[in-house]
PDB file of C-alpha atoms in Angstrom:
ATOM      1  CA  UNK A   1       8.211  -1.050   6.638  1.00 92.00           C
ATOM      2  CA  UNK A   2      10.245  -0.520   3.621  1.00 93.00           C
ATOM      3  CA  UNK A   3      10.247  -4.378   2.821  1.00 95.00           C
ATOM      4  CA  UNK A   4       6.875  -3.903   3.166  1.00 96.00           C
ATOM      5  CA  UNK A   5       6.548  -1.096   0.914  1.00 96.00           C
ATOM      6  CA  UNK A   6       8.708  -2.927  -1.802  1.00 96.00           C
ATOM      7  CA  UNK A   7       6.510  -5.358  -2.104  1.00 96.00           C
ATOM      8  CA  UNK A   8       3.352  -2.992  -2.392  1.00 96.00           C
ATOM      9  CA  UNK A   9       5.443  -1.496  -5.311  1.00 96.00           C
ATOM     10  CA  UNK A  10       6.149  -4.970  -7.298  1.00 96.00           C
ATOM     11  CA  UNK A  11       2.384  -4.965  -7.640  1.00 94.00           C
ATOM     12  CA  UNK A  12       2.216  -2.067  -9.313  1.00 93.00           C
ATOM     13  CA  UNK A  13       5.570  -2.262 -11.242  1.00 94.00           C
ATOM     14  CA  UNK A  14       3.899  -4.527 -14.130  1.00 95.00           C
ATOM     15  CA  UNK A  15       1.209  -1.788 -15.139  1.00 90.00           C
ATOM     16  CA  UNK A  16       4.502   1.158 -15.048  1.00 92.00           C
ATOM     17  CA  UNK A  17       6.547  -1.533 -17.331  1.00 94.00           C
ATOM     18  CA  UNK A  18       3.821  -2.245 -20.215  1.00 93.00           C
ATOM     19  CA  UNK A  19       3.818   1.684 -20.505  1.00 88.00           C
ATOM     20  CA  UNK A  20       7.499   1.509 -21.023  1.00 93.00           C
ATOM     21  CA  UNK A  21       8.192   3.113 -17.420  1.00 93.00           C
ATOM     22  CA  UNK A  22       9.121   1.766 -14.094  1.00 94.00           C
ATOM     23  CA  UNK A  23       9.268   2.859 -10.274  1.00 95.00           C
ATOM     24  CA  UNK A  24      12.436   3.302  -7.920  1.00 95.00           C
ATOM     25  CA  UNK A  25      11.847   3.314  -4.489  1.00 97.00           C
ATOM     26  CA  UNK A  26      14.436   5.643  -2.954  1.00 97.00           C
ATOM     27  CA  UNK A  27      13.826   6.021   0.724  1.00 97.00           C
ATOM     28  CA  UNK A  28      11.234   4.988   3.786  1.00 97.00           C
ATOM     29  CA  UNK A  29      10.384   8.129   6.318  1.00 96.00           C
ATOM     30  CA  UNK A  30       9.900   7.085   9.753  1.00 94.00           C
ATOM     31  CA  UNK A  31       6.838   9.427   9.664  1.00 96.00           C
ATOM     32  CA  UNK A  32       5.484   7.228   6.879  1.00 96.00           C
ATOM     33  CA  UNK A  33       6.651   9.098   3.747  1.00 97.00           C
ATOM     34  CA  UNK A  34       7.587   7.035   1.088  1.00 97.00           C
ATOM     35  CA  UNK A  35      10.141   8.801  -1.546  1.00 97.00           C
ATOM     36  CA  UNK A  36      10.164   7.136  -5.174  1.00 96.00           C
ATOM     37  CA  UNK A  37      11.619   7.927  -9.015  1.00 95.00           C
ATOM     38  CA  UNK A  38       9.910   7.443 -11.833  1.00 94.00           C
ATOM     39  CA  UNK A  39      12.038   6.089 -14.477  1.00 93.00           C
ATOM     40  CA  UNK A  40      12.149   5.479 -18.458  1.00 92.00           C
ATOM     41  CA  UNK A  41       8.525   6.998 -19.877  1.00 89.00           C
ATOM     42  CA  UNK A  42       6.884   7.446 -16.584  1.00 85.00           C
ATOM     43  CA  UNK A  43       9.206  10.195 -16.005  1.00 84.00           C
ATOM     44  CA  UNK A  44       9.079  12.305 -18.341  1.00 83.00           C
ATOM     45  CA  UNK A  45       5.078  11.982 -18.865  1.00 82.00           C
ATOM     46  CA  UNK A  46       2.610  14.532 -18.057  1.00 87.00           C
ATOM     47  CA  UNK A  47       0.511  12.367 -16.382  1.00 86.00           C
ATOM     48  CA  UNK A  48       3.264  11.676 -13.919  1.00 88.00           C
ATOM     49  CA  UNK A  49       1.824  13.302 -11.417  1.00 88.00           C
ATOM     50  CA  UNK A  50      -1.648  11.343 -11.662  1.00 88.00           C
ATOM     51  CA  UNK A  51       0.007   8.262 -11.868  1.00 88.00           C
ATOM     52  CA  UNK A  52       2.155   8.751  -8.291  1.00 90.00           C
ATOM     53  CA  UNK A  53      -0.549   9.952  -6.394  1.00 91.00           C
ATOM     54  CA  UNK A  54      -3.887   8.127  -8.079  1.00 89.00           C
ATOM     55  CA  UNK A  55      -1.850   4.536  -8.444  1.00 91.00           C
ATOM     56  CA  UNK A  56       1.371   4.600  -6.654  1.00 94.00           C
ATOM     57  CA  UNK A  57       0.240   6.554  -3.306  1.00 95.00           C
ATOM     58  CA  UNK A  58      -3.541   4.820  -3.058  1.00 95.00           C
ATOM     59  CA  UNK A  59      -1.904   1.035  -3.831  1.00 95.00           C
ATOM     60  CA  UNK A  60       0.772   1.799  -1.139  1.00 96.00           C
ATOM     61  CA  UNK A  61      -1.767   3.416   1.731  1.00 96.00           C
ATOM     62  CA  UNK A  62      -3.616   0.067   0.974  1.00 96.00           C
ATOM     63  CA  UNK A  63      -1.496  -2.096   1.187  1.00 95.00           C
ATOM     64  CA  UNK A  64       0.863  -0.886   4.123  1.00 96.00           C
ATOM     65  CA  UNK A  65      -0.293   0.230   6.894  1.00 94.00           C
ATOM     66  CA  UNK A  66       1.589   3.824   8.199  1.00 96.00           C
ATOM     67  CA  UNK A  67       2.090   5.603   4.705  1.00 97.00           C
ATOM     68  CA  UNK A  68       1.190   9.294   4.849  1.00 97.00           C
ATOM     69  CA  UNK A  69       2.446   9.957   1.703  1.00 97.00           C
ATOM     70  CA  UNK A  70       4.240   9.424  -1.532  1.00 96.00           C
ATOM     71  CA  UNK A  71       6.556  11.733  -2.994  1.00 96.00           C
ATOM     72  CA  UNK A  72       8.857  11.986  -6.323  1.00 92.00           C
ATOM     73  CA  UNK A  73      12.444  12.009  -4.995  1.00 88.00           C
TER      74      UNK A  73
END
C-alpha cells in the first residue's frame, strides 16, 4: 500500500510545489492511516490544515483503496 500511496501523492505534489511547498510521506498504518509532513510554505501556512484533509486526504481515499485517514506527522 505505501507504493501505492506514493504514487497517489506525486499527483498531488505539483499543485504543493507551484505554492512553494511540498509533501513528505512519513509512514503507512496497517489500519490505513497514512502519516505525512508538510514542508517549505505548506508548513507553516494557515491553510495547512485545509489543504491535508480537503486535497491530500480526499486524493489519497480516491485513489487507494484502504486509507482511513491522513494525518500531519
Amino acid at each position: 500500500m505505501k507504493q501505492k500511496v506514493q504514487e497517489a501523492l506525486n499527483l498531488v505534489r505539483p499543485a504543493l510545489q507551484a505554492d512553494g511547498g511540498d509533501v513528505e510521506l512519513i509512514d503507512v498504518t496497517e489500519d490505513g492511516i497514512v502519516k505525512v509532513r508538510l514542508k517549505g510554505a505548506c508548513g507553516s501556512c494557515p491553510m495547512s490544515t485545509m489543504t491535508l484533509k480537503m486535497g491530500i486526504e480526499r486524493t489519497l481515499k480516491e485513489k487507494v483503496p484502504g486509507v482511513k485517514e491522513v494525518v500531519q506527522a
